[in-house]
Amino acid sequence: MTINRRDLALSTLAASTLAASALAFAAPALAASADEEAVAKKVEAFRLAQIAADPKALGALCADEVSYSHSSGKVEDKATFVANATDGKSKFLSIEYKDPTIKVVGPAAIVRFHWIAEQEMAADGKKVPTNLHILMNWQKQGDDWKLLSRSATKL
């Protein structure tokens, strides 16, 4: 059997097309790493803890060294953040984390999303909407992911 360059080129093209197709089907299964999925679960747990104003849950999700920055420029440590987030002066009616992205880099995870929320003030019942861009940094501590820093920018 004689193989010429044309036959060889066609068989190479067919093999590479087949390989590319196989990778395309496998890519969605490999899209999110186990760490990215673990961070996504922590981010959602954090959102739910904010809505519930749950001090125990918020405290458990934050690193002891957390730096929590608000869109006003106010920066809080862990104790201050948890106390202020659960003091009852306002309650979240809704919080949505839209279009989240998670990028794990070694023991760190960079999380970004568009925050859309509405709070009700306890003093006068006034409803206050917020529209922010959020940057969170999570750190893997042992087998667990903890919020290390958070920054907000008004949109």
mmCIF file of C-alpha atoms in Angstrom:
data_model
loop_
_atom_site.group_PDB
_atom_site.id
_atom_site.type_symbol
_atom_site.label_atom_id
_atom_site.label_comp_id
_atom_site.label_asym_id
_atom_site.label_seq_id
_atom_site.Cartn_x
_atom_site.Cartn_y
_atom_site.Cartn_z
ATOM 1 C CA MET A 1 0.000 0.000 0.000
ATOM 2 C CA THR A 2 1.306 3.391 -0.961
ATOM 3 C CA ILE A 3 0.581 6.453 1.193
ATOM 4 C CA ASN A 4 1.018 9.832 -0.422
ATOM 5 C CA ARG A 5 1.153 13.241 1.219
ATOM 6 C CA ARG A 6 -2.479 13.993 0.434
ATOM 7 C CA ASP A 7 -3.702 10.829 2.186
ATOM 8 C CA LEU A 8 -1.448 11.531 5.146
ATOM 9 C CA ALA A 9 -2.688 15.143 5.398
ATOM 10 C CA LEU A 10 -6.340 14.053 5.241
ATOM 11 C CA SER A 11 -5.874 11.389 7.909
ATOM 12 C CA THR A 12 -4.027 13.882 10.141
ATOM 13 C CA LEU A 13 -6.822 16.435 9.640
ATOM 14 C CA ALA A 14 -9.470 13.838 10.480
ATOM 15 C CA ALA A 15 -7.624 12.749 13.631
ATOM 16 C CA SER A 16 -7.143 16.320 14.857
ATOM 17 C CA THR A 17 -10.807 17.147 14.182
ATOM 18 C CA LEU A 18 -11.844 14.073 16.153
ATOM 19 C CA ALA A 19 -9.546 15.033 19.040
ATOM 20 C CA ALA A 20 -10.883 18.607 19.080
ATOM 21 C CA SER A 21 -14.460 17.313 19.118
ATOM 22 C CA ALA A 22 -13.686 15.012 22.035
ATOM 23 C CA LEU A 23 -12.145 17.923 23.980
ATOM 24 C CA ALA A 24 -15.147 20.131 23.247
ATOM 25 C CA PHE A 25 -17.477 17.545 24.770
ATOM 26 C CA ALA A 26 -15.208 17.009 27.781
ATOM 27 C CA ALA A 27 -14.642 20.739 28.493
ATOM 28 C CA PRO A 28 -17.958 21.406 30.279
ATOM 29 C CA ALA A 29 -17.260 18.569 32.692
ATOM 30 C CA LEU A 30 -13.873 20.119 33.481
ATOM 31 C CA ALA A 31 -15.163 23.722 33.601
ATOM 32 C CA ALA A 32 -15.154 24.182 37.370
ATOM 33 C CA SER A 33 -12.505 22.765 39.655
ATOM 34 C CA ALA A 34 -13.380 21.268 43.020
ATOM 35 C CA ASP A 35 -11.939 24.384 44.699
ATOM 36 C CA GLU A 36 -14.033 26.699 42.508
ATOM 37 C CA GLU A 37 -17.145 24.725 43.414
ATOM 38 C CA ALA A 38 -16.229 24.836 47.117
ATOM 39 C CA VAL A 39 -15.739 28.611 46.935
ATOM 40 C CA ALA A 40 -19.044 29.023 45.070
ATOM 41 C CA LYS A 41 -20.795 27.193 47.913
ATOM 42 C CA LYS A 42 -19.124 29.454 50.496
ATOM 43 C CA VAL A 43 -20.120 32.574 48.541
ATOM 44 C CA GLU A 44 -23.746 31.407 48.466
ATOM 45 C CA ALA A 45 -23.621 30.543 52.184
ATOM 46 C CA PHE A 46 -22.296 34.060 52.830
ATOM 47 C CA ARG A 47 -25.181 35.615 50.840
ATOM 48 C CA LEU A 48 -27.734 33.583 52.798
ATOM 49 C CA ALA A 49 -26.066 34.471 56.108
ATOM 50 C CA GLN A 50 -26.264 38.173 55.196
ATOM 51 C CA ILE A 51 -29.979 37.906 54.434
ATOM 52 C CA ALA A 52 -30.586 35.996 57.673
ATOM 53 C CA ALA A 53 -28.300 38.373 59.643
ATOM 54 C CA ASP A 54 -26.828 35.234 61.227
ATOM 55 C CA PRO A 55 -23.791 36.182 63.353
ATOM 56 C CA LYS A 56 -22.653 32.588 63.873
ATOM 57 C CA ALA A 57 -22.720 31.785 60.150
ATOM 58 C CA LEU A 58 -21.040 35.066 59.148
ATOM 59 C CA GLY A 59 -18.342 34.579 61.763
ATOM 60 C CA ALA A 60 -17.673 31.028 60.602
ATOM 61 C CA LEU A 61 -17.295 32.137 56.971
ATOM 62 C CA CYS A 62 -14.816 34.953 57.713
ATOM 63 C CA ALA A 63 -11.117 34.608 58.441
ATOM 64 C CA ASP A 64 -10.050 36.105 61.764
ATOM 65 C CA GLU A 65 -8.019 38.647 59.743
ATOM 66 C CA VAL A 66 -10.884 39.672 57.434
ATOM 67 C CA SER A 67 -10.890 43.225 56.094
ATOM 68 C CA TYR A 68 -14.465 44.126 55.115
ATOM 69 C CA SER A 69 -14.731 47.323 53.068
ATOM 70 C CA HIS A 70 -18.023 49.054 52.281
ATOM 71 C CA SER A 71 -18.792 51.226 49.259
ATOM 72 C CA SER A 72 -18.737 54.242 51.611
ATOM 73 C CA GLY A 73 -15.057 53.569 52.278
ATOM 74 C CA LYS A 74 -15.678 52.316 55.823
ATOM 75 C CA VAL A 75 -13.438 49.336 56.649
ATOM 76 C CA GLU A 76 -14.325 46.840 59.383
ATOM 77 C CA ASP A 77 -12.525 44.000 61.107
ATOM 78 C CA LYS A 78 -14.290 40.695 61.756
ATOM 79 C CA ALA A 79 -15.908 41.597 65.093
ATOM 80 C CA THR A 80 -17.141 44.980 63.845
ATOM 81 C CA PHE A 81 -18.455 43.579 60.559
ATOM 82 C CA VAL A 82 -20.378 40.749 62.228
ATOM 83 C CA ALA A 83 -21.781 43.071 64.916
ATOM 84 C CA ASN A 84 -22.913 45.706 62.402
ATOM 85 C CA ALA A 85 -24.306 43.151 59.938
ATOM 86 C CA THR A 86 -26.499 41.615 62.641
ATOM 87 C CA ASP A 87 -27.450 44.597 64.848
ATOM 88 C CA GLY A 88 -31.065 44.733 63.640
ATOM 89 C CA LYS A 89 -30.887 48.381 62.482
ATOM 90 C CA SER A 90 -31.813 47.154 59.024
ATOM 91 C CA LYS A 91 -32.756 43.919 57.351
ATOM 92 C CA PHE A 92 -32.154 42.694 53.846
ATOM 93 C CA LEU A 93 -35.302 42.073 51.879
ATOM 94 C CA SER A 94 -33.226 40.669 49.017
ATOM 95 C CA ILE A 95 -29.619 40.223 47.942
ATOM 96 C CA GLU A 96 -28.677 38.978 44.511
ATOM 97 C CA TYR A 97 -25.123 38.177 43.430
ATOM 98 C CA LYS A 98 -25.348 38.533 39.631
ATOM 99 C CA ASP A 99 -22.790 37.265 37.129
ATOM 100 C CA PRO A 100 -20.293 35.844 39.625
ATOM 101 C CA THR A 101 -16.803 34.882 38.517
ATOM 102 C CA ILE A 102 -14.443 32.750 40.573
ATOM 103 C CA LYS A 103 -10.748 32.328 39.856
ATOM 104 C CA VAL A 104 -8.711 30.080 42.132
ATOM 105 C CA VAL A 105 -5.001 30.871 42.290
ATOM 106 C CA GLY A 106 -3.206 28.507 44.644
ATOM 107 C CA PRO A 107 -4.657 28.960 48.145
ATOM 108 C CA ALA A 108 -6.541 32.128 47.113
ATOM 109 C CA ALA A 109 -9.792 32.700 45.248
ATOM 110 C CA ILE A 110 -10.785 35.940 43.546
ATOM 111 C CA VAL A 111 -14.552 36.374 43.405
ATOM 112 C CA ARG A 112 -16.335 39.217 41.605
ATOM 113 C CA PHE A 113 -20.036 39.865 41.128
ATOM 114 C CA HIS A 114 -22.704 42.514 40.701
ATOM 115 C CA TRP A 115 -24.603 43.022 43.977
ATOM 116 C CA ILE A 116 -28.241 44.088 43.767
ATOM 117 C CA ALA A 117 -30.045 44.337 47.092
ATOM 118 C CA GLU A 118 -32.800 46.041 49.010
ATOM 119 C CA GLN A 119 -32.737 46.779 52.736
ATOM 120 C CA GLU A 120 -35.448 47.990 55.054
ATOM 121 C CA MET A 121 -34.417 50.365 57.834
ATOM 122 C CA ALA A 122 -35.805 49.420 61.256
ATOM 123 C CA ALA A 123 -36.131 53.034 62.445
ATOM 124 C CA ASP A 124 -38.514 54.271 59.745
ATOM 125 C CA GLY A 125 -39.301 51.332 57.451
ATOM 126 C CA LYS A 126 -37.580 53.090 54.556
ATOM 127 C CA LYS A 127 -36.484 50.748 51.770
ATOM 128 C CA VAL A 128 -32.993 51.358 50.414
ATOM 129 C CA PRO A 129 -31.751 49.742 47.194
ATOM 130 C CA THR A 130 -28.041 49.101 46.598
ATOM 131 C CA ASN A 131 -26.277 48.477 43.318
ATOM 132 C CA LEU A 132 -22.610 47.556 43.765
ATOM 133 C CA HIS A 133 -19.655 45.765 42.247
ATOM 134 C CA ILE A 134 -18.080 43.415 44.788
ATOM 135 C CA LEU A 135 -14.585 41.951 44.961
ATOM 136 C CA MET A 136 -14.032 39.179 47.506
ATOM 137 C CA ASN A 137 -10.808 37.363 48.265
ATOM 138 C CA TRP A 138 -11.130 33.947 49.859
ATOM 139 C CA GLN A 139 -8.231 32.038 51.376
ATOM 140 C CA LYS A 140 -7.942 28.290 51.802
ATOM 141 C CA GLN A 141 -7.195 27.644 55.466
ATOM 142 C CA GLY A 142 -6.662 23.934 55.986
ATOM 143 C CA ASP A 143 -9.506 22.276 54.097
ATOM 144 C CA ASP A 144 -11.856 25.265 54.415
ATOM 145 C CA TRP A 145 -12.276 28.504 52.471
ATOM 146 C CA LYS A 146 -12.571 31.725 54.505
ATOM 147 C CA LEU A 147 -13.376 35.279 53.403
ATOM 148 C CA LEU A 148 -10.147 37.260 53.767
ATOM 149 C CA SER A 149 -11.207 40.576 52.241
ATOM 150 C CA ARG A 150 -14.157 42.245 50.602
ATOM 151 C CA SER A 151 -14.398 45.536 48.757
ATOM 152 C CA ALA A 152 -17.444 47.282 47.293
ATOM 153 C CA THR A 153 -17.794 49.977 44.640
ATOM 154 C CA LYS A 154 -21.021 51.873 43.956
ATOM 155 C CA LEU A 155 -22.416 51.541 40.441
#
